[in-house]
Short mmCIF file of C-alpha atoms (C1' of nucleotides) in Angstrom, two decimals:
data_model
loop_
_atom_site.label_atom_id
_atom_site.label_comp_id
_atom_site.label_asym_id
_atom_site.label_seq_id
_atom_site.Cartn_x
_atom_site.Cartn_y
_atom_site.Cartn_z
CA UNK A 1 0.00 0.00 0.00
CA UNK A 2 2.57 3.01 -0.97
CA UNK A 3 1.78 3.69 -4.08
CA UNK A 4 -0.50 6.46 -1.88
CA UNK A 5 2.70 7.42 0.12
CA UNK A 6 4.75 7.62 -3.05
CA UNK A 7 2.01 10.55 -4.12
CA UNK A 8 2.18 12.29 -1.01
CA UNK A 9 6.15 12.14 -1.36
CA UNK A 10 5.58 13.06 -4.72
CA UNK A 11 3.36 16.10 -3.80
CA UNK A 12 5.62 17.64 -1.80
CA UNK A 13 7.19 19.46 -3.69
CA UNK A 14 4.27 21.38 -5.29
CA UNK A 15 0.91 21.19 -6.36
CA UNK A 16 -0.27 19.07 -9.40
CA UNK A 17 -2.59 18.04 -11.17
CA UNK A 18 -3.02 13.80 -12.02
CA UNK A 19 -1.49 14.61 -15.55
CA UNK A 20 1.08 16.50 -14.43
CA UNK A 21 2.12 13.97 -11.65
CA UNK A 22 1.74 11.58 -14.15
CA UNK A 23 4.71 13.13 -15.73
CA UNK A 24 6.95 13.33 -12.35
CA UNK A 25 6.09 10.23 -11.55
CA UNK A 26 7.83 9.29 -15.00
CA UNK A 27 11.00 10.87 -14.39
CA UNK A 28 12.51 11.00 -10.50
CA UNK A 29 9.90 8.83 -8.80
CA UNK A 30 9.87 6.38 -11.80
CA UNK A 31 13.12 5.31 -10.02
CA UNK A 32 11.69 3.68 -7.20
CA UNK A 33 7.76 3.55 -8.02
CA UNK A 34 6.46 2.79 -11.31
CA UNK A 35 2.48 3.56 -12.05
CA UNK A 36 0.32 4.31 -15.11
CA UNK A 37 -1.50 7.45 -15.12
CA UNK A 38 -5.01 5.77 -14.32
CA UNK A 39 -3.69 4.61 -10.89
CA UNK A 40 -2.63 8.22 -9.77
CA UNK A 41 -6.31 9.41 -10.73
CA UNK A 42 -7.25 6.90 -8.71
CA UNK A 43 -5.27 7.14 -5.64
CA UNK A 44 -5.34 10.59 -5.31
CA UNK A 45 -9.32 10.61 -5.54
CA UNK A 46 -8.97 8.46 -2.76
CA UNK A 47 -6.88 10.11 -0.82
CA UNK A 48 -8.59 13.39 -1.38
CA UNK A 49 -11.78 11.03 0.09
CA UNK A 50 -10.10 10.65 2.70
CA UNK A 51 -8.62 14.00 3.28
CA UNK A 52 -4.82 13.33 2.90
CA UNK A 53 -4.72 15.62 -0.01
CA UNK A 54 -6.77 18.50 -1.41
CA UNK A 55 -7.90 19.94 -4.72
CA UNK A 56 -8.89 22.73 -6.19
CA UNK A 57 -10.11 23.30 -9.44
CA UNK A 58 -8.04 25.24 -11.94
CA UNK A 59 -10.50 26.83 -14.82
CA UNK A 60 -8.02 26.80 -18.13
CA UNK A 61 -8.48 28.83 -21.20
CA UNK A 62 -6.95 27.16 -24.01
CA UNK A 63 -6.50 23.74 -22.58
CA UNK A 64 -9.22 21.31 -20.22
CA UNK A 65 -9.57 22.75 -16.48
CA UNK A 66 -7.69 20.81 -13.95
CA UNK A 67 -7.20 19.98 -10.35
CA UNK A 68 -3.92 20.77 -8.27
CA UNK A 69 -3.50 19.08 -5.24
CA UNK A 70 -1.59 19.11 -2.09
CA UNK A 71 -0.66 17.57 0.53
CA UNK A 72 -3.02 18.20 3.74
CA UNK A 73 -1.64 18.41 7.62
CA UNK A 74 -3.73 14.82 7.62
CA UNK A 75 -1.44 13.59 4.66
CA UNK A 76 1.89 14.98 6.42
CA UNK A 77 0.90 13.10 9.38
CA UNK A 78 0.31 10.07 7.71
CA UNK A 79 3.63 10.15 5.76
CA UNK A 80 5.25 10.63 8.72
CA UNK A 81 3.63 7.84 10.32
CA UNK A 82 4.70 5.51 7.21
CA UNK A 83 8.55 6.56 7.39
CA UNK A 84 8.28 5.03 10.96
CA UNK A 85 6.69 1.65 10.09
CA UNK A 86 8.95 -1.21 8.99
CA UNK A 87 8.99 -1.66 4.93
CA UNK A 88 9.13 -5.12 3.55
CA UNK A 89 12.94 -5.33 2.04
CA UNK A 90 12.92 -4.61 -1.55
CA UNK A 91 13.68 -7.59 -4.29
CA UNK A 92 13.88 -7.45 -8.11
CA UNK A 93 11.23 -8.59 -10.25
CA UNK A 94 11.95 -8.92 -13.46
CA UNK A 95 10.86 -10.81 -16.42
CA UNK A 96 14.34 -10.82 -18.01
CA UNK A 97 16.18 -12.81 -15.00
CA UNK A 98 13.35 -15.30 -15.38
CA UNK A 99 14.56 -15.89 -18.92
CA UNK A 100 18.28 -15.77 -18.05
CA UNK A 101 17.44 -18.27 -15.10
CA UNK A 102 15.91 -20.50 -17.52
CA UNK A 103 18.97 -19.22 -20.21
CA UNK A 104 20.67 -23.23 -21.33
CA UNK A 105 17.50 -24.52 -21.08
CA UNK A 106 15.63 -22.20 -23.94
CA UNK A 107 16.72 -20.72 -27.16
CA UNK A 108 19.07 -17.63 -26.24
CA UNK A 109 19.17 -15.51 -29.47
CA UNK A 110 15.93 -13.44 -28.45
CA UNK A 111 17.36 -13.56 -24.54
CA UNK A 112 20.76 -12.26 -26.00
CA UNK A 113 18.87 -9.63 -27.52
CA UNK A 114 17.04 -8.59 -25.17
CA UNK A 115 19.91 -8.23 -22.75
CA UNK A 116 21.45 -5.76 -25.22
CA UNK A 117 18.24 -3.65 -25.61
CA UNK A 118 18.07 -3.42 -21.58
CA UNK A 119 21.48 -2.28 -21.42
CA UNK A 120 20.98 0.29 -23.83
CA UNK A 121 18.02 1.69 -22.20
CA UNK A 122 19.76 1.20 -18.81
CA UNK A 123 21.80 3.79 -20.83
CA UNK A 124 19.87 5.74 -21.71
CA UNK A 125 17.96 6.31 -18.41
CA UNK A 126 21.76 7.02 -17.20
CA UNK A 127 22.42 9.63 -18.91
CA UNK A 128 18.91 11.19 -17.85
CA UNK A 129 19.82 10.92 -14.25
CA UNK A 130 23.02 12.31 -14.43
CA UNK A 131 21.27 15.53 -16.15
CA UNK A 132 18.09 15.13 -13.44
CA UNK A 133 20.69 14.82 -10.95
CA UNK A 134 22.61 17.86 -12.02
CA UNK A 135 19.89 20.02 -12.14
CA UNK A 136 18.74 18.97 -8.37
CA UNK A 137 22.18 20.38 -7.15
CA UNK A 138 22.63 23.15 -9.05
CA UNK A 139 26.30 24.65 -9.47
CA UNK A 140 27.37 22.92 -6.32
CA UNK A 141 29.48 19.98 -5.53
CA UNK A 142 27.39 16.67 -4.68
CA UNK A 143 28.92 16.02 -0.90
CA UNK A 144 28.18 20.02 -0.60
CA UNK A 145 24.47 19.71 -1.60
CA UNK A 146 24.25 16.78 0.29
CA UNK A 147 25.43 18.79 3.57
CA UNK A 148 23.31 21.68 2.76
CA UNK A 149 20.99 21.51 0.41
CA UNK A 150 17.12 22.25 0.93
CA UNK A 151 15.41 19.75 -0.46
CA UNK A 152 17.55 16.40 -0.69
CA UNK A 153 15.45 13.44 -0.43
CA UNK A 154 14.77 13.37 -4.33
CA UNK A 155 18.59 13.51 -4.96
CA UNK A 156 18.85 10.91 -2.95
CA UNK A 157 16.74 7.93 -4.60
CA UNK A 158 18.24 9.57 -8.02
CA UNK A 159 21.31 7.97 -7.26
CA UNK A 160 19.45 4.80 -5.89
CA UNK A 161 18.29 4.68 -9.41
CA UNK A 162 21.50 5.57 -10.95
CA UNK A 163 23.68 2.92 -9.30
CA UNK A 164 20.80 0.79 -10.08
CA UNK A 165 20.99 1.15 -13.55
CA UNK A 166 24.87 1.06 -14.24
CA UNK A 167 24.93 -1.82 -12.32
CA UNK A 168 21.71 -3.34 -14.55
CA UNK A 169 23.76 -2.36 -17.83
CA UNK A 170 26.90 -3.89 -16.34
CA UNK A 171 24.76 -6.99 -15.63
CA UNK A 172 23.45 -6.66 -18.93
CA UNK A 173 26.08 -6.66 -21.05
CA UNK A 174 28.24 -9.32 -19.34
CA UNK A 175 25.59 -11.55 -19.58
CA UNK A 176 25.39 -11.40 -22.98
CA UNK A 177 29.12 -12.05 -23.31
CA UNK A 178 29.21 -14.98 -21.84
CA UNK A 179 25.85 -16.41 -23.41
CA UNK A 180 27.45 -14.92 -27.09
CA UNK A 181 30.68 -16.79 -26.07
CA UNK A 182 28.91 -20.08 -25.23
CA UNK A 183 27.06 -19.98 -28.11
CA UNK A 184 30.26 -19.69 -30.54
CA UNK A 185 31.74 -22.38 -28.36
CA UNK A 186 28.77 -24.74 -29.29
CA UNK A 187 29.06 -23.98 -32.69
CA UNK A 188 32.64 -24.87 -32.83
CA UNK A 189 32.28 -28.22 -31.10
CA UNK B 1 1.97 -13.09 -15.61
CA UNK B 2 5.63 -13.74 -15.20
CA UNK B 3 5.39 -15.94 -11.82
CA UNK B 4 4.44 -18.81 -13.93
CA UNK B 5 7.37 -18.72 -16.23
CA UNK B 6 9.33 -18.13 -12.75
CA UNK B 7 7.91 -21.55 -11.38
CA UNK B 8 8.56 -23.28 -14.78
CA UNK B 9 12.32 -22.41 -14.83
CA UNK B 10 12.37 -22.95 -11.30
CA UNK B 11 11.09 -26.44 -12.06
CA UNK B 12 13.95 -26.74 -15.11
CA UNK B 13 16.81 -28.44 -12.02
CA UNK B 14 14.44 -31.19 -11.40
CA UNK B 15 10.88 -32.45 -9.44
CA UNK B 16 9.90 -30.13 -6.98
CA UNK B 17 7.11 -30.02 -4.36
CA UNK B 18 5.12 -27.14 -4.11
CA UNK B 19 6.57 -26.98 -0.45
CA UNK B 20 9.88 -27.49 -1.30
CA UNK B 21 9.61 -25.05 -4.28
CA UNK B 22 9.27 -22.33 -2.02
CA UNK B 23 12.02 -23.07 -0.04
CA UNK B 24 13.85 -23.32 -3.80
CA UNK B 25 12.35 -20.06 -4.48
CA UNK B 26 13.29 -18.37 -1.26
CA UNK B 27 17.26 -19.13 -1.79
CA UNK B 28 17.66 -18.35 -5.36
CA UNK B 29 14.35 -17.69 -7.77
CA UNK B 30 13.73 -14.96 -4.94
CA UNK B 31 16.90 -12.95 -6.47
CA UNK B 32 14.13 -11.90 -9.28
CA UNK B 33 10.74 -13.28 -8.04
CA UNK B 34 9.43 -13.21 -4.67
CA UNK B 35 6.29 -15.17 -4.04
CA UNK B 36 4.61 -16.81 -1.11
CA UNK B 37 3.86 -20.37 -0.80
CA UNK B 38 -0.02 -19.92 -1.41
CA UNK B 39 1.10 -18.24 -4.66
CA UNK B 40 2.97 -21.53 -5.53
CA UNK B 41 0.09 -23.89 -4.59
CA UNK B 42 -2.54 -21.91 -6.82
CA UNK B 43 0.37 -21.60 -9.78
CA UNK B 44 1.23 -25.10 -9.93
CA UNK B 45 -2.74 -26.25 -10.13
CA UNK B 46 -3.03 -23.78 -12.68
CA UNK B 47 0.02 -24.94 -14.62
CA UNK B 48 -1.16 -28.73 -14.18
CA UNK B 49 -4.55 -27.69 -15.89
CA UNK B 50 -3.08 -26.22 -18.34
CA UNK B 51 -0.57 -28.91 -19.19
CA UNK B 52 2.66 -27.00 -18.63
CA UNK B 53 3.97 -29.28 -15.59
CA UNK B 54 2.98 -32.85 -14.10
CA UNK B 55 2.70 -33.93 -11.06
CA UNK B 56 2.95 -37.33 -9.49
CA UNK B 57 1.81 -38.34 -6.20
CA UNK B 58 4.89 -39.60 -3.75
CA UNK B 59 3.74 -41.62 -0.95
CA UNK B 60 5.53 -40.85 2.42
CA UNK B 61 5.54 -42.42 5.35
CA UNK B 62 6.93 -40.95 8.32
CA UNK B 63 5.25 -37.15 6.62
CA UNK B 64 2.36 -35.97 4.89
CA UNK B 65 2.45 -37.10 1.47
CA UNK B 66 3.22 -35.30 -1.24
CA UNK B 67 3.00 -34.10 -5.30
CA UNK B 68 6.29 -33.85 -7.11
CA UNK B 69 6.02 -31.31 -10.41
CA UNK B 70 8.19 -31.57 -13.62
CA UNK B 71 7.54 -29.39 -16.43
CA UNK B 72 5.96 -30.87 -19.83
CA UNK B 73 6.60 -30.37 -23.25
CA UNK B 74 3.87 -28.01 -23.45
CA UNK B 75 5.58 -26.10 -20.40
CA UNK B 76 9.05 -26.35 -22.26
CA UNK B 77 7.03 -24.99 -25.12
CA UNK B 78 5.82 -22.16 -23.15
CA UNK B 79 9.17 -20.74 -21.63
CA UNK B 80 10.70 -20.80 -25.04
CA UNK B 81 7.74 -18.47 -26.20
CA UNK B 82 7.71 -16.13 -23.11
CA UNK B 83 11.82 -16.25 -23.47
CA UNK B 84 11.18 -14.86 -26.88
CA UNK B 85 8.51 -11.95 -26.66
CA UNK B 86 9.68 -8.50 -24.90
CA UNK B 87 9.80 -8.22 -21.09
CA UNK B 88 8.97 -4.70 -19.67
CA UNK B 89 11.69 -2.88 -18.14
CA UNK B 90 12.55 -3.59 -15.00
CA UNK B 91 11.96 -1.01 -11.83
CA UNK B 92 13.04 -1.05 -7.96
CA UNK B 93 9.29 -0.79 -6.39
CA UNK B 94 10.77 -0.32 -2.75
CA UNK B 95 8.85 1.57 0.58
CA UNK B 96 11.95 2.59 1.74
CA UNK B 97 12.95 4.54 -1.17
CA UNK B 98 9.80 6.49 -0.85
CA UNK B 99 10.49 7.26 2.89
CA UNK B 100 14.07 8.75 1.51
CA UNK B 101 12.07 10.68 -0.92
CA UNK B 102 10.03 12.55 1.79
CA UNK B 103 12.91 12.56 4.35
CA UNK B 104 13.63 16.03 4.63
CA UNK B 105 9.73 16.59 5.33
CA UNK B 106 9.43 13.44 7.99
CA UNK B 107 11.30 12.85 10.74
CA UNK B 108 14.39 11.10 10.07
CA UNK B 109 15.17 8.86 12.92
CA UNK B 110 13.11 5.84 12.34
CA UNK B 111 14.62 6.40 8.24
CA UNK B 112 18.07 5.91 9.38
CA UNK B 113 17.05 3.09 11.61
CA UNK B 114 15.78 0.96 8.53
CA UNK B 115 18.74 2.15 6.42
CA UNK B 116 20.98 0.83 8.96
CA UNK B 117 18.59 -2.61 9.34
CA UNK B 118 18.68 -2.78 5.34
CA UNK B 119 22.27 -2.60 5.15
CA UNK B 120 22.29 -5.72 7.89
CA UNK B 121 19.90 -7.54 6.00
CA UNK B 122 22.17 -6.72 2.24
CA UNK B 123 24.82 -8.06 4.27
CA UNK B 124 23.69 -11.31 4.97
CA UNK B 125 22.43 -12.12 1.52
CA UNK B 126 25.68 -11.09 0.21
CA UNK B 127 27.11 -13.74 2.42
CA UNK B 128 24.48 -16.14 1.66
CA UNK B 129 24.94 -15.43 -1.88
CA UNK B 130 28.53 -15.83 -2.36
CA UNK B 131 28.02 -19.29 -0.39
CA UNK B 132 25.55 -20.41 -3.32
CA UNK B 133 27.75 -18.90 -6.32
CA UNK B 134 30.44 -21.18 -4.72
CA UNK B 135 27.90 -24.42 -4.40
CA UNK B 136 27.00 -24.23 -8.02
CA UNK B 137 30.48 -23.23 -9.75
CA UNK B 138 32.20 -25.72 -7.45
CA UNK B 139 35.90 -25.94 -7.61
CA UNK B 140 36.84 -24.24 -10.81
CA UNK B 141 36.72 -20.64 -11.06
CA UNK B 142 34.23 -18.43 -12.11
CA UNK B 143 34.95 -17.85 -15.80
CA UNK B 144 35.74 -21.19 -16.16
CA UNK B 145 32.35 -22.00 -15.17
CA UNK B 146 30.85 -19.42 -16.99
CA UNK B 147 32.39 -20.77 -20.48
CA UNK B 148 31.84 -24.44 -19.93
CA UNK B 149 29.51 -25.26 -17.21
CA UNK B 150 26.32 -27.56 -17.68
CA UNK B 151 23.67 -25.10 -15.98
CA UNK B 152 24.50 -21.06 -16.00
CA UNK B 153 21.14 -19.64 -15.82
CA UNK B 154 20.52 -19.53 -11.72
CA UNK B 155 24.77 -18.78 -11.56
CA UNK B 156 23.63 -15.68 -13.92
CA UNK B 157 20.85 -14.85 -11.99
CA UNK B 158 22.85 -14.82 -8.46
CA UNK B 159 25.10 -12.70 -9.90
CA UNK B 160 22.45 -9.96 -11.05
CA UNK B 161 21.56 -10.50 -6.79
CA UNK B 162 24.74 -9.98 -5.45
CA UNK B 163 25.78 -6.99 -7.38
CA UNK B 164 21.87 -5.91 -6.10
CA UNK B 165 22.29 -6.49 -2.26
CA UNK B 166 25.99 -4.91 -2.71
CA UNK B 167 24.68 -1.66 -4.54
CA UNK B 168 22.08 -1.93 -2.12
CA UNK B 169 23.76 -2.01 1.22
CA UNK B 170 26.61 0.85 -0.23
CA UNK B 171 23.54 3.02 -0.76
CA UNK B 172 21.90 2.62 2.59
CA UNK B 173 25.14 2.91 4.20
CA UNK B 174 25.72 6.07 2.68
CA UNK B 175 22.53 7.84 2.81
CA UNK B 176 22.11 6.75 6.38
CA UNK B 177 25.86 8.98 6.96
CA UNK B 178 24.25 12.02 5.03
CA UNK B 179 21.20 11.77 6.76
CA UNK B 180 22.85 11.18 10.35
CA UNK B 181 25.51 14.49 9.21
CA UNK B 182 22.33 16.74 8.53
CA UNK B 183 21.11 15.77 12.08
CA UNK B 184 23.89 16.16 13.56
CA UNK B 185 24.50 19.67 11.57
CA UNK B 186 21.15 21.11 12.58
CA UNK B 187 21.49 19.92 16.25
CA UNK B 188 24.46 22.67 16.34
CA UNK B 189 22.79 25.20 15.07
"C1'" DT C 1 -8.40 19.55 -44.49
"C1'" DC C 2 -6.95 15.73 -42.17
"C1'" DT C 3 -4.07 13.46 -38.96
"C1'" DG C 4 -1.67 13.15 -35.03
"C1'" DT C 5 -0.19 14.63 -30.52
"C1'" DC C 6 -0.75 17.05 -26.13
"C1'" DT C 7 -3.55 18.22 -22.25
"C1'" DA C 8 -6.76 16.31 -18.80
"C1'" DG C 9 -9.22 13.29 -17.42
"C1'" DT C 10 -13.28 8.90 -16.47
"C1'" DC C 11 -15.02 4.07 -16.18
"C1'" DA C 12 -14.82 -0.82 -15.96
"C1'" DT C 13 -12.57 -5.00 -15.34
"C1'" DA C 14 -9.02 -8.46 -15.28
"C1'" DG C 15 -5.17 -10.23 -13.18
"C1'" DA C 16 -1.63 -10.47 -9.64
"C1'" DG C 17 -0.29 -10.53 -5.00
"C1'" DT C 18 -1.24 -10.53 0.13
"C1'" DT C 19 -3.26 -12.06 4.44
"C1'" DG C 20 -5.24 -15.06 7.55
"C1'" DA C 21 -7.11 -19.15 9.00
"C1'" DG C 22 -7.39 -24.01 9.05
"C1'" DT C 23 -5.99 -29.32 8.56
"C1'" DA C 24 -3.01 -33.13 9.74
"C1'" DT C 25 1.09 -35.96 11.16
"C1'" DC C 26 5.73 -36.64 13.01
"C1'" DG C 27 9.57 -36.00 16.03
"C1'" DG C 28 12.31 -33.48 19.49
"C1'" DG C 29 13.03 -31.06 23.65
"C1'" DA C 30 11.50 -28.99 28.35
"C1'" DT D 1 3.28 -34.74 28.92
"C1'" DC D 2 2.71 -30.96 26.22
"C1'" DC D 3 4.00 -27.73 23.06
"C1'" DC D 4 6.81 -26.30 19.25
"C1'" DG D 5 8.46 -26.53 14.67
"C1'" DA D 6 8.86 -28.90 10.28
"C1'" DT D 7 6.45 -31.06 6.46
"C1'" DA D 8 2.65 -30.56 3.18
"C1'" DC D 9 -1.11 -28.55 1.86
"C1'" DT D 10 -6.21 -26.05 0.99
"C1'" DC D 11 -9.76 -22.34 1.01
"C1'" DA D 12 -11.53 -17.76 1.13
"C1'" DA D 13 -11.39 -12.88 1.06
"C1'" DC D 14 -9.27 -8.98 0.03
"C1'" DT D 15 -6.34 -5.31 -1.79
"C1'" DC D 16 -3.32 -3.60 -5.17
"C1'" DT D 17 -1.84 -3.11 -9.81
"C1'" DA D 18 -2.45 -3.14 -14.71
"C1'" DT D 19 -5.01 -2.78 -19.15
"C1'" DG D 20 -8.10 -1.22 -22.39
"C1'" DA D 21 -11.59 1.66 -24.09
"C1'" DC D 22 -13.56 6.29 -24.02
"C1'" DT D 23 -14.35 11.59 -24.17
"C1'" DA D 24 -13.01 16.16 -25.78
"C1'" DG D 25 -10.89 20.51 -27.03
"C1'" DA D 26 -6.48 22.81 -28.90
"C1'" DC D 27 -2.87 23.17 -31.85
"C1'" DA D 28 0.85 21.91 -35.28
"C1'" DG D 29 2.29 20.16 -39.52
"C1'" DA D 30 1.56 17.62 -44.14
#
DNA sequence: TCTGTCTAGTCATAGAGTTGAGTATCGGGA
DNA sequence: TCCCGATACTCAACTCTATGACTAGACAGA
C-alpha cells in the first residue's frame, strides 16, 4: 500500500494536477515507483476522500480545467507515520532474469537480444539521471548539496536509481558475453 | 503473468514439491521473483490444468504425502515463447525509497534506523549469496564456469543478486551517513 | 483539411499478489 | 506430557496493480 505514500512524497514538492504527476512520476519517482496514469487518478481521488490531499479546481483557457493538489496536515501526518513503520525489504522482479534463469534450457538468441536492448536503455535512463541529478544540485558539488541543500530526499533515490541502472547495464552486457561466447563455443564443437 | 514462467524455470533443475519449491524459491528464484507459498500452490494447479507441468503423487511415510512437479513439453514450449517476446523494463518498487524521498519533510530517525537494518539484512544475503555462487560453480573458477559449465542460468541470476544487495547495502550505508551528518548539523545550530 | 499529438481526465474490469485461518502428522526437547 | 516446529497442503477474502476503451478541445504540420 505506498503507491499512496509515493504521491504524497511526490506532492511535496508542489501542487499538481493527475497529468502533471503523471509526468513526475515518469521521471525522479519512476526510479523507485512505477504507475500508469489511471492509478494516480485513482489514488489521489482516494486520498482526497479521505482528506490526505486536497484539490482545487483550476479553470483553463486554451487547454481542459484541472485539479492541483496538495498535501493536507492529515497527509503529512500520515507520511510521517509511514517513514516510521517497517517496509518489507525490496527484491527485483523482473521478467528478463526469469529468462536468463531458464537461459541453457531455452533458445538464447531473443534472450541475447534482449539483454542488449536493456542495457541500452539502462543507458539511456543514465544519462537522464546524471542531467536530473545535475539540475537537483545546481552549481554545487554533490557532498556540498548533500550537507546543505534544501530539499535532498529526491537527490537521494536519483542515485538509488543511478547505481541501479549502471549496475543493470553492467549486468546486462556481461551476460550477454558470456551467453554470445557459449554460443560460438557450441558452434565450434 | 511472469510468476508462472518463474515456477517453470524454477522447475527446469528437477521435481519439486510445491513446499519445497518455495524453499527453492526463497534461496535463489527470490533474487528476481518473490512469491509466497499460497502463490505456488494456486500456480502449480493452474500450470497442471493447463498442461505445462505434471505432477505425481509420492507416498511418504513418516510425513504428509506429497505431489512432485516436472515441467511438460507443453511447459518447455511455453518458456521458449515467453523467453522470446519482450519483457517490460525492469523497476526497484521499494517503501523505503519512498520514505528517503520525503525525508527532509518526515522525521528522520526511524529512516536511518531501517537504512541501517537494510544494510544488515544486504549483508547477509551477500554472504548467503557468495556461499551459493560457490555451491554451483564448485571448484573451478568463475569464468571457467561461466564458459563451460552444464547449468549457467541460476549462476547468472545470483550474480544480477549480489551486485543488487551490494549496490544496495553501499547506498543505505551512505545515505544513512548524510542523513545522520544533517542531524547532527542542525542539532548545532 | 486531415491526422496526429498534447492536455486532462473517467469508467470498468481483469489479473496479480497478500493475508489469515485451518488441517493433519511426526519428532524433538522442556 | 505438552507444546513447538517442520512437512505438506487447501480455502476464502481482500487489496493492489495493470489494461483497455472512451471523451473532448487545442494546436501543429503535411
Amino acid at each position: 500500500m505506498a503507491l499512496r505514500h509515493a504521491v504524497l512524497a511526490a506532492l511535496l514538492d508542489g501542487e499538481y494536477s493527475g497529468y502533471q504527476l503523471a509526468k513526475a512520476f515518469d521521471i525522479g519517482v519512476a526510479n523507485f515507483w512505477h504507475a500508469v496514469p489511471q492509478q494516480l487518478y485513482t489514488e489521489l481521488a482516494k486520498l482526497e476522500k479521505e482528506g490526505l490531499v486536497a484539490g482545487r479546481q483550476v479553470i483553463q483557457e486554451s487547454r481542459p480545467n484541472k485539479r492541483l493538489f496538495r498535501v493536507t496536515d492529515a497527509g503529512q501526518a500520515e507520511l510521517e507515520r509511514f517513514a516510521a513503520d517497517v517496509s518489507k525489504p525490496s527484491f527485483i522482479r523482473d521478467d528478463l532474469l526469469v529468462k536468463v534463469q531458464a537461459a541453457d534450457r531455452v533458445g538464447t538468441g531473443p534472450v541475447i537480444e534482449q539483454l542488449d536492448e536493456r542495457a541500452a536503455a539502462a543507458d539511456a535512463k543514465i544519462e537522464l539521471l546524471g542531467k536530473l541529478l545535475l539540475r537537483l544540485r545546481g552549481d554545487v558539488d554533490e557532498d556540498e548539496f548533500l550537507r546543505t541543500g534544501e530539499r535532498i530526499g529526491p537527490y537521494l533515490t536519483c542515485l538509488r536509481g543511478l547505481s541501479f541502472e549502471r549496475e543493470h547495464r553492467e549486468w546486462c552486457l556481461r551476460i550477454a558475453a558470456v551467453l554470445r561466447e557459449r554460443r560460438t563455443e557450441h558452434a565450434e564443437r
